[in-house]
XYZ file of C-alpha atoms in Angstrom:
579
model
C -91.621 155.082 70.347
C -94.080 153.240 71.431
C -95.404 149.033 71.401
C -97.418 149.712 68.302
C -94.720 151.766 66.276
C -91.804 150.621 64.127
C -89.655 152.282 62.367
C -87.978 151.084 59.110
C -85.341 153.688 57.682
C -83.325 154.084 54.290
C -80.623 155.967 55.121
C -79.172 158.943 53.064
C -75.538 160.402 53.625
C -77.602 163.314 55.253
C -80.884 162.441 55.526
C -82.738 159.718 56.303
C -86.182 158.354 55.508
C -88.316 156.780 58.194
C -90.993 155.200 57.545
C -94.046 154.721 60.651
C -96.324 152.494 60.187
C -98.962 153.219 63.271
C -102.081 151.613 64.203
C -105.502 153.741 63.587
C -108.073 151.617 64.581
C -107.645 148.517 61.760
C -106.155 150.681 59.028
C -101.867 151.432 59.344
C -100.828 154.696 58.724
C -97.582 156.139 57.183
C -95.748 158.877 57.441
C -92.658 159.813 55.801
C -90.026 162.272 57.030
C -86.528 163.826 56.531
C -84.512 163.651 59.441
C -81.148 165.468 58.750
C -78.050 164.009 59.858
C -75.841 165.691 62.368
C -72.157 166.511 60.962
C -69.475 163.953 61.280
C -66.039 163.778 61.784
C -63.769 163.030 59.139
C -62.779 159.219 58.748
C -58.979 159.177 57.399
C -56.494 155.860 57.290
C -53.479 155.692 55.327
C -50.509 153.746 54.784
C -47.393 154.018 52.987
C -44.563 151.647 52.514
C -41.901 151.201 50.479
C -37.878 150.002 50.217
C -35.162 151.469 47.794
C -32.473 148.783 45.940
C -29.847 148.465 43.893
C -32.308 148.230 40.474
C -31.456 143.910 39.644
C -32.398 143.145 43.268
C -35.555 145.470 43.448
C -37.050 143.997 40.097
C -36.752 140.333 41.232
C -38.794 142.277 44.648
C -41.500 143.734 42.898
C -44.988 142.876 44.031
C -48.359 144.399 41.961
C -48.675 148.206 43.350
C -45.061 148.453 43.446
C -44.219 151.939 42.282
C -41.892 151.293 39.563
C -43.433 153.886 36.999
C -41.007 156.643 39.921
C -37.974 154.711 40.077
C -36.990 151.398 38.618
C -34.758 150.972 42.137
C -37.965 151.954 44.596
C -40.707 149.698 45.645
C -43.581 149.861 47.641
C -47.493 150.967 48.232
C -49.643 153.803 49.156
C -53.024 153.326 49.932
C -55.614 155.084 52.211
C -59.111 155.743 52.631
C -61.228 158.941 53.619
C -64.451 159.159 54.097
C -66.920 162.717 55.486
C -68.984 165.752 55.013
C -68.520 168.133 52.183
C -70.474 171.164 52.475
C -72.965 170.110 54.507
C -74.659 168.119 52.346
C -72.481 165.686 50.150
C -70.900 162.697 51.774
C -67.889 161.814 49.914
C -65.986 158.606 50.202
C -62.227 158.501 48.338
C -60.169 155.749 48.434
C -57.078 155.069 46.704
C -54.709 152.143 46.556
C -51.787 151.154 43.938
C -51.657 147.368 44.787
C -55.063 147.574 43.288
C -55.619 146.510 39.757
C -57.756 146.758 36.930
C -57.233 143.144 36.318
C -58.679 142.149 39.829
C -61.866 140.117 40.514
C -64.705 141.831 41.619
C -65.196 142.043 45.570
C -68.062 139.972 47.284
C -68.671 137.821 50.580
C -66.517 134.330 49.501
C -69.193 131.984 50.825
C -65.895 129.328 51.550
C -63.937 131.947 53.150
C -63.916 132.392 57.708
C -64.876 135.481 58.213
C -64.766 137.166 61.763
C -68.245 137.224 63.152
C -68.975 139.365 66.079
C -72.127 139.444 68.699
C -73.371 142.902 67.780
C -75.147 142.598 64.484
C -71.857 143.749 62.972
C -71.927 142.825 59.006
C -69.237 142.841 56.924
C -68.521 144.895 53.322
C -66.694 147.031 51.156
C -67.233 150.714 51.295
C -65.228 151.411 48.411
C -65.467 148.925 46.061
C -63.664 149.149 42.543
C -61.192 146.718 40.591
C -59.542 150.811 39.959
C -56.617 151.775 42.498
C -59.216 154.862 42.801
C -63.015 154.710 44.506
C -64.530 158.059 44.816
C -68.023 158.720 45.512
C -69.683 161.814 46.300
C -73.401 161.442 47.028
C -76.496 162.962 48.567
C -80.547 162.391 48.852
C -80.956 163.619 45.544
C -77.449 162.913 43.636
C -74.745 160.615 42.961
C -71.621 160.584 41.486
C -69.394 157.187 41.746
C -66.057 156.024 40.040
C -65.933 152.390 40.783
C -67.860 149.252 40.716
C -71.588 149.323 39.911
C -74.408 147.510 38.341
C -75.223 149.562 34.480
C -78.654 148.682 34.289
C -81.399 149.996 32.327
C -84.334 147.569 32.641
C -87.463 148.332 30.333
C -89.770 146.037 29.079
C -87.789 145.439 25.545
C -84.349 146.824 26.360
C -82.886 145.133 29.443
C -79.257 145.902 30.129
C -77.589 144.728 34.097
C -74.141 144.040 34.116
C -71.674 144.780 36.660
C -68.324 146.968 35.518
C -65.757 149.443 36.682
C -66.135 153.004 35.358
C -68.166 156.267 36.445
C -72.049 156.516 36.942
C -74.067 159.391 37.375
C -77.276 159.825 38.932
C -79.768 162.500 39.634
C -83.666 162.901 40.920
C -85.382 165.567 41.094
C -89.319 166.003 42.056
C -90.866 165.024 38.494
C -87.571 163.260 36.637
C -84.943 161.105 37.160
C -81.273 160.674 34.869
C -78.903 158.144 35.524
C -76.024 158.026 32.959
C -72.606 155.967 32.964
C -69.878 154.610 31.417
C -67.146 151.840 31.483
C -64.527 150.283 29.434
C -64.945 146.831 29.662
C -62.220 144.176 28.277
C -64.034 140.959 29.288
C -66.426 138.651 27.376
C -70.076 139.083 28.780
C -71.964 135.919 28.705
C -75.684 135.578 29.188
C -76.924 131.631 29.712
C -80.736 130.578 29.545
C -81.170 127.376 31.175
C -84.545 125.544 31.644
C -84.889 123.804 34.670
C -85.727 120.293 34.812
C -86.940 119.824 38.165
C -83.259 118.594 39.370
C -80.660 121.349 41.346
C -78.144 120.410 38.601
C -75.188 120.793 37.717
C -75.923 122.781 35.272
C -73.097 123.797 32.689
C -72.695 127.214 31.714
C -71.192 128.210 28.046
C -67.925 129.083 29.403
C -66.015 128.203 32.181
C -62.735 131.049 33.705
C -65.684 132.647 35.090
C -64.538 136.279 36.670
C -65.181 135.913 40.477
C -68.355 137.921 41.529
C -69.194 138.779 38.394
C -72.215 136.818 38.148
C -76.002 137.297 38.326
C -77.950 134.079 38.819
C -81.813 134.290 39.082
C -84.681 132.163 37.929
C -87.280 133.892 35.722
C -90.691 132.114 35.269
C -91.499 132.497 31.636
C -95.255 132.586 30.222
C -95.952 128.985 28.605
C -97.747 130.971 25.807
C -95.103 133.714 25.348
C -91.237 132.791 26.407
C -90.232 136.495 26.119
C -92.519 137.509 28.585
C -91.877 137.555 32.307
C -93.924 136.835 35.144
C -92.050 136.338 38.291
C -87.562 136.551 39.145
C -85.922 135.425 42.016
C -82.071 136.586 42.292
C -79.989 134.253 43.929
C -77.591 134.710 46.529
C -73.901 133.029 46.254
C -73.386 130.445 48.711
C -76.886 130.541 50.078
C -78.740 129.493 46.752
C -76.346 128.043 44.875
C -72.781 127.313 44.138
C -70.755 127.401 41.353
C -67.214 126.310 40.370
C -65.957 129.249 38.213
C -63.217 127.549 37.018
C -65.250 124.735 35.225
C -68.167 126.780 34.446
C -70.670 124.454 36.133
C -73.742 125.938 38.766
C -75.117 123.863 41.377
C -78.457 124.908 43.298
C -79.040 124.225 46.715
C -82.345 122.775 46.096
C -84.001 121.524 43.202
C -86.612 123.641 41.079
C -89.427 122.385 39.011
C -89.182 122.744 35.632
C -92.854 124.174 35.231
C -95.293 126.071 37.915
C -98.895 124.860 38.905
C -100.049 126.880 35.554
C -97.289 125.213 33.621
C -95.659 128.263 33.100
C -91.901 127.620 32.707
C -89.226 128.258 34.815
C -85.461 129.353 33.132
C -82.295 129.590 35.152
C -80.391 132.857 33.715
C -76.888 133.206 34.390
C -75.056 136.379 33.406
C -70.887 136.610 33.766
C -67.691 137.762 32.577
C -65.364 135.255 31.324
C -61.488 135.817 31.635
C -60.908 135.244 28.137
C -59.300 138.597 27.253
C -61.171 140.393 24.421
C -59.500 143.657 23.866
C -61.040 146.837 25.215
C -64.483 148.167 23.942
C -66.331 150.119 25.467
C -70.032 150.993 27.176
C -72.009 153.931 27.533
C -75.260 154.119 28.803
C -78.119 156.846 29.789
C -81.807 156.676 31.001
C -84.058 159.821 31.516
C -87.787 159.359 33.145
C -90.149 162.427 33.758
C -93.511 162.993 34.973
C -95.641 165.192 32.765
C -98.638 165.184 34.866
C -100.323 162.834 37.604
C -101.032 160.460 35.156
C -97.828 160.814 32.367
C -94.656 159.389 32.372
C -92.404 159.383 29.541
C -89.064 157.637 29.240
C -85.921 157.621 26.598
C -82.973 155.472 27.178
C -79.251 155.496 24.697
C -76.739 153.268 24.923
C -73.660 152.901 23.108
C -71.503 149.591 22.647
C -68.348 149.431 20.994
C -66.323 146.028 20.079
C -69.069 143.888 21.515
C -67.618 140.994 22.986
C -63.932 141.796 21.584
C -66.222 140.918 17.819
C -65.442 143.956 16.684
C -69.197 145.308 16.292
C -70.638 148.425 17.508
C -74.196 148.641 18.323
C -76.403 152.127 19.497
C -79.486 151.901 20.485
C -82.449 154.465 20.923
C -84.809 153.687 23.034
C -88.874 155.336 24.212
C -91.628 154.614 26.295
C -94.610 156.487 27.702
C -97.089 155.362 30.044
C -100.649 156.518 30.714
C -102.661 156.011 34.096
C -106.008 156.998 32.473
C -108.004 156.038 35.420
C -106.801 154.524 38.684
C -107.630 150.871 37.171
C -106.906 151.303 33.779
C -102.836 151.901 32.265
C -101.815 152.493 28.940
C -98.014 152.070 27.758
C -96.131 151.863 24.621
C -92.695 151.535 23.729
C -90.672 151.557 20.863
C -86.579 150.431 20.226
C -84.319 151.046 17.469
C -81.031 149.243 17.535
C -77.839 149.934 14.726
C -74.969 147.520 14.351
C -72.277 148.091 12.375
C -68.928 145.912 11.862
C -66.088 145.610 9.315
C -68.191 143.124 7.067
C -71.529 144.499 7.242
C -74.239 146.377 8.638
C -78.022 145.938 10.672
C -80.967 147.753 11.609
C -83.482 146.192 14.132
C -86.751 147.810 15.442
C -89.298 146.361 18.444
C -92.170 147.694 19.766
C -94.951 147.060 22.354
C -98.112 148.420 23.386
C -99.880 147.121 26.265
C -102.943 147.441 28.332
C -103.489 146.761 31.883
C -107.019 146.914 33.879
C -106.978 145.968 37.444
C -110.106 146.167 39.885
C -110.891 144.167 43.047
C -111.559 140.565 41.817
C -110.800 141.233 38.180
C -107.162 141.486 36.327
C -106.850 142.310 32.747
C -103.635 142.600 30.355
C -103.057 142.761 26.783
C -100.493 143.585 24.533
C -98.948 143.859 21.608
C -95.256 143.253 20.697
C -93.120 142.995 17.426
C -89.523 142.632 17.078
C -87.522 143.174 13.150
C -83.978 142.011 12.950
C -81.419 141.899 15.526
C -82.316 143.568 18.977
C -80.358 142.253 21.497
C -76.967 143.896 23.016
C -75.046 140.883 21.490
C -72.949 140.317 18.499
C -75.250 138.939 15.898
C -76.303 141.093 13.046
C -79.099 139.150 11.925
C -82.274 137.866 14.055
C -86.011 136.811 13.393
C -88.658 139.143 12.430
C -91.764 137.721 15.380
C -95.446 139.446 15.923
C -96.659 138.405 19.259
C -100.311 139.188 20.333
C -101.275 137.783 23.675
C -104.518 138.606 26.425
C -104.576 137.536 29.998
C -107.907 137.798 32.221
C -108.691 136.533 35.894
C -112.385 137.826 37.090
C -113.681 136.558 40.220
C -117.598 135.904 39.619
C -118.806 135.269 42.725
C -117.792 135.905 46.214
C -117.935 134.130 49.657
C -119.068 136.316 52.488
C -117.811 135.850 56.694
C -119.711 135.105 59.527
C -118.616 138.968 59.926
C -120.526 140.075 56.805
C -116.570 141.279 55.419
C -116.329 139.922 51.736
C -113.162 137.249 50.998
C -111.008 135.891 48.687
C -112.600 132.908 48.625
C -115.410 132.408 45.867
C -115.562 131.137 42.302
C -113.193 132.608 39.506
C -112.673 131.963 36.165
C -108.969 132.349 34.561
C -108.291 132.221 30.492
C -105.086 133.001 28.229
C -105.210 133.756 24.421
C -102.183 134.145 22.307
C -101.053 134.631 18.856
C -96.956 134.354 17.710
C -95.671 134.263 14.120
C -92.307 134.342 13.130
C -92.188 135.537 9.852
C -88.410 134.774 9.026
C -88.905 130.735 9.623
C -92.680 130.915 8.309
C -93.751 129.151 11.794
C -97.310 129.918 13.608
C -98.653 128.934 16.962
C -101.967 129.560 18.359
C -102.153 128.908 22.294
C -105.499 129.608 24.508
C -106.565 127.984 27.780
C -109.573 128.759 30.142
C -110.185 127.521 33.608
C -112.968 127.693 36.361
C -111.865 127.675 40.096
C -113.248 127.540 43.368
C -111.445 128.818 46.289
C -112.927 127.845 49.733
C -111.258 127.334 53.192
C -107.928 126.500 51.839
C -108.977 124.337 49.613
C -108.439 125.123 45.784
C -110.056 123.108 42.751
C -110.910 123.931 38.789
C -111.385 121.986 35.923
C -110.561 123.685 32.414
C -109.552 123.418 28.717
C -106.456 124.296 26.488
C -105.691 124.568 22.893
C -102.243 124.642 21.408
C -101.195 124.651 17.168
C -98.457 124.996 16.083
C -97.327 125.679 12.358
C -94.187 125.476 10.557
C -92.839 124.229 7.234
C -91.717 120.910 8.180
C -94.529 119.281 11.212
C -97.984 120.521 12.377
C -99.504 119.676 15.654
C -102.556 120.525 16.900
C -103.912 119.277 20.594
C -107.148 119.684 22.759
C -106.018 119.145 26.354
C -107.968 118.451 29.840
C -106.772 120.679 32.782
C -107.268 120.233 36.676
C -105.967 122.372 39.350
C -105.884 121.101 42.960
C -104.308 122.756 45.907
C -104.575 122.781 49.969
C -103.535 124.769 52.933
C -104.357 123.172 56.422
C -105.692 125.718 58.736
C -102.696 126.061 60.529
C -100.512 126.535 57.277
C -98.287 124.215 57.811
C -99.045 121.851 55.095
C -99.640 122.706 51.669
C -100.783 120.913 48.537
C -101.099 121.335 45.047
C -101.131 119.212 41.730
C -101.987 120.233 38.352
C -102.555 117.572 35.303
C -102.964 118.458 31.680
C -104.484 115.671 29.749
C -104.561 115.264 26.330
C -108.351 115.069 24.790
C -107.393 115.160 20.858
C -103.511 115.568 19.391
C -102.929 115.583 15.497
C -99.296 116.055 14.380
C -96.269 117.100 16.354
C -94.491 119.601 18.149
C -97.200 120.210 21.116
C -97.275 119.439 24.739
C -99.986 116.782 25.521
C -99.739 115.365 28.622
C -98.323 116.869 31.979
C -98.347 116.261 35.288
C -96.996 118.168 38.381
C -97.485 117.666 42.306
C -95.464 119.448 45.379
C -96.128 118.903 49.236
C -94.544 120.843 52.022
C -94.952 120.107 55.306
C -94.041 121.792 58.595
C -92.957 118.976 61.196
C -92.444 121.448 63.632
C -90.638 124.572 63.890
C -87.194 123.793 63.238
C -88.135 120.311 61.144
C -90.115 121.022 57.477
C -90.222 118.004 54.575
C -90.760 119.057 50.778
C -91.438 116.499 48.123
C -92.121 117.298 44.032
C -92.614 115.281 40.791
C -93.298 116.128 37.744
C -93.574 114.573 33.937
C -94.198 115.870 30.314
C -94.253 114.210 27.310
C -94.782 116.152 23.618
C -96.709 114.630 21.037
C -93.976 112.972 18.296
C -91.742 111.622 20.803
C -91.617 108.465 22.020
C -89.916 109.551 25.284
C -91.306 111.473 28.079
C -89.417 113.381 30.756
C -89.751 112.773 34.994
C -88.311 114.614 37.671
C -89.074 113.922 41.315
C -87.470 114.894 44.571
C -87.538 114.297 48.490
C -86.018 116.000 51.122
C -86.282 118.099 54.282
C -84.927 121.725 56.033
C -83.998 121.589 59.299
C -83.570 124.829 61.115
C -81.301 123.493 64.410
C -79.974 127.020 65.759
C -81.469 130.790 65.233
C -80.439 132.018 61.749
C -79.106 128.644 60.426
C -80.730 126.183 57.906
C -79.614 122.935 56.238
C -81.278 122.015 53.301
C -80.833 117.651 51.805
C -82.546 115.526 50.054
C -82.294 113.537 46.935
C -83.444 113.969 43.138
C -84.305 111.463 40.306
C -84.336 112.567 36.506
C -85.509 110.979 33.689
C -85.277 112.572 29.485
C -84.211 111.353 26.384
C -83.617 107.939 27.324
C -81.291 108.749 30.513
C -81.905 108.906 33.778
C -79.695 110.254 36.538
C -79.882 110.443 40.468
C -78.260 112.952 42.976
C -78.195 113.891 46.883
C -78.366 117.616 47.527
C -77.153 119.473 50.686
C -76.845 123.234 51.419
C -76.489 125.630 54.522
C -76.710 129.217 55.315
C -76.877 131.117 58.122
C -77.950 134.298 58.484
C -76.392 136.731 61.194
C -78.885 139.968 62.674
């Protein structure tokens, strides 16, 4: 193909999609095309076993799959696997096996487990997985239709559904819409944990422990300091390679430790969602999601979902979801969404409405957002019937005003910027305010990053007001050979009346690259809130070696202070990843 040609592919079951990107003088080109797949032969594997006893011997035999439901005197198991071409066009992939239960955990690499590891950039998986006895999945560029395992997720920016089950999902996309629909009995308590970080890599305990294996998802969401609900950044986490966690115990460990806030002092929440093995009863969840394009610059959007005997609670919950979004130029989006959810249970009944409307501008040097959002009453996909009626009003802008120009003439990042958040929340139900708004002036030059600024925060309620003037500075480096960075940001507090504001905060992190299997990391961090005589510290030290291709061993050691405790740890983690 060529030195200056790559090609990175996302296979179909008959088509695939290659992507080229090609060199045309500085600018990359791509081009993407359908290549279809030549027929294949038929993959089929079977087996079939079984013994026939008198029926007080074969009873005391029985093993899970048995096939007792023929004959109380016959044991045994079928189970095989077929996988090929339908048509053409549809690759279908069946599988079928009675020592399969719906009981089972789900399947997933066991990071303690040996696993065979061969020389040819052989991976290992499940084609067909599915806690059923049955897996079928019929599929093509366009279309899906699986009976098995999957993630139900419907992610919008007030309804946000992603949980793994066992049941049937449909999926379809055609040239201007897309429908996904599904549906799954589910007999398990579904547990979502929010966990701020504190700058340590735990343990952290989780609400429950009897934690269903693989059931998890474990990321960490960076929350806006002015608005918790809204998100700025997620990392998922891999088992085994991020963190660890003892289901039996409910407790999470992560490899390495993560600060509590970010340079802007944003925070940083570990969410954990699972299935317990606490058995609930049967309910049941349904769930569809419809998208289409109207025209270039319209897309419209309507979600349902249907919940019955939340959490074994006995509540049923539907929920009507909308959203439309409009690209009026090719800076400037509109969008606006609206959510009705209806709960109903033997002792009562709820209604609960949100809605948002935002606005986004974003030009070379210059980001904009603002929005609007509003929530009435209980939203969420969880048992409660009752929740806080909160307005939210919040505006983001970073503008670059000046620019620093290369010996070239070419125009760079570097230059002189100035950075400012405004927001409003009131929560009507608890009669509680708080006003938050922050601007900062930065200079970026040669790696080197500095800015001075000021925040406000107020907060409101019925029992404590607290109202603070704080100090920022922003520092950060990158040596010109990027392999040590710097950064530090301090909040200082000017003026504080009351309580129940942050006033002082401090956070630094260093990495340096030693050399190109060696790298050091160290962090600290401290906060303290106006109205309490204790402030919390978190600092930590350590180093990741990289001693063979593909592996990586993460120590070090972490010291936490809160509340009048304080706690140390060593951390140590390893992965290794096989091309």
């Amino acid at each position: 193909m060529g030195s200056e040609m790559c090609i990175r592919d996302r296979l179909y079951p008959d088509t695939a999609v290659l992507t080229f990107p090609r060199r045309s003088g500085e600018d990359p080109a791509v081009v993407d095309a359908y290549i279809s797949a030549a027929e294949r032969p038929w993959v089929l594997v079977g087996i079939a076993e079984g013994s026939y006893a008198e029926g007080q011997i074969a009873r005391h035999m029985r093993r899970p799959g048995d096939l007792g439901n023929i004959d109380d005197n016959l044991r045994g198991r079928v189970a095989f696997f077929a996988e090929g071409i339908i048509k053409g066009e549809w690759l279908m992939t069946l599988r079928y096996d009675s020592a399969t239960g719906e009981g089972d955990e789900f399947y997933g690499i066991d990071p303690d487990k040996d696993y065979i590891v061969y020389g040819d950039r052989s991976t290992q998986g499940n084609a067909a997985e599915s806690r059923f006895p049955l897996y079928l999945r019929l599929r093509r560029k366009d279309a899906e239709l699986l009976i098995g395992d999957f993630q139900a997720r419907i992610n919008t920016q007030l309804l946000d559904v992603d949980r793994k089950v066992t049941g049937m999902r449909v999926e379809y996309e055609g040239e201007n819409f897309r429908i996904l629909a599904f549906g799954a009995e589910v007999d398990q308590r579904f547990i979502v944990d929010r966990i701020p970080l504190d700058g340590t890599s735990g343990p952290f305990r989780l609400t429950s422990g009897g934690i269903i294996k693989n059931s998890e998802t474990v990321r960490i969401l960076t929350v806006s300091r002015n608005d918790a609900t809204e998100e700025l950044d997620e990392e998922v986490l891999a088992a085994g390679v991020d963190y660890v966690m003892d289901q039996k115990s409910g407790k999470i460990f992560l490899r390495r430790p993560v600060p509590a806030f970010t340079q802007n002092f944003d925070r940083n929440v570990l969410v954990v969602e699972y299935e317990s093995d606490e058995d609930v009863g049967k309910g049941l969840l349904l769930g569809a999601r419809a998208e289409a394009d109207l025209t270039e610059n319209i897309t419209i959007g309507a979600s349902l979902l249907r919940a019955e005997k939340i959490n074994g609670y006995g509540i049923d919950a539907n929920i009507v979801q909308a959203d439309v979004t409009y690209r009026a130029t090719e800076n400037l989006t509109f969008s606006a969404e609206a959510m009705q959810v209806e709960k109903s249970s033997a002792t009562g009944r709820s209604r609960g409405r949100a809605g948002e409307v935002r606005l986004t501008y974003e030009v070379e040097g210059t980001q904009f957002e603002a929005y609007v959002k509003t929530r009435r009453g209980a939203t969420g996909l969880d048992a409660e019937l009752t929740g806080d009626d909160v307005d939210i009003t919040a505006a983001t802008l970073s503008h670059r005003v000046s620019s620093d120009v290369s010996q070239d003439g070419d125009i760079t990042d570097d230059g002189l910027y100035i950075e400012g958040e405004v927001s409003y929340e009131r929560n009507h139900t608890t009669d509680e305010r708080r006003h938050r708004g922050n601007a900062l002036l930065t200079r970026r030059s040669h790696g080197l990053t500095y800015g001075v600024g000021v925040e406000y925060n107020a907060f409101e309620g019925p029992d404590k007001i607290g109202r603070a003037i704080n100090g920022l500075i922003k520092l950060g480096w990158v040596s010109v050979d990027g392999k040590t960075e710097v950064e530090a940001s301090l909040s200082k507090n000017l003026n504080v009346v009351g309580e129940g504001v942050l006033t002082d905060a401090l956070l630094i992190e260093a990495n340096h690259e030693v050399n190109d299997t060696l790298s050091v990391f160290a962090s600290f961090g401290v906060a303290n809130e106006a109205g309490l005589g204790d402030q919390s510290t978190a600092a930590s030290l350590g180093f990741t070696l990289a001693p063979w291709e593909g592996g990586e061993v993460t120590a070090g050691l972490v010291r936490a202070q809160a509340g009048g405790q304080s706690g140390s740890a060593a951390f140590v983690g390893a992965r290794q990843q096989f091309t």
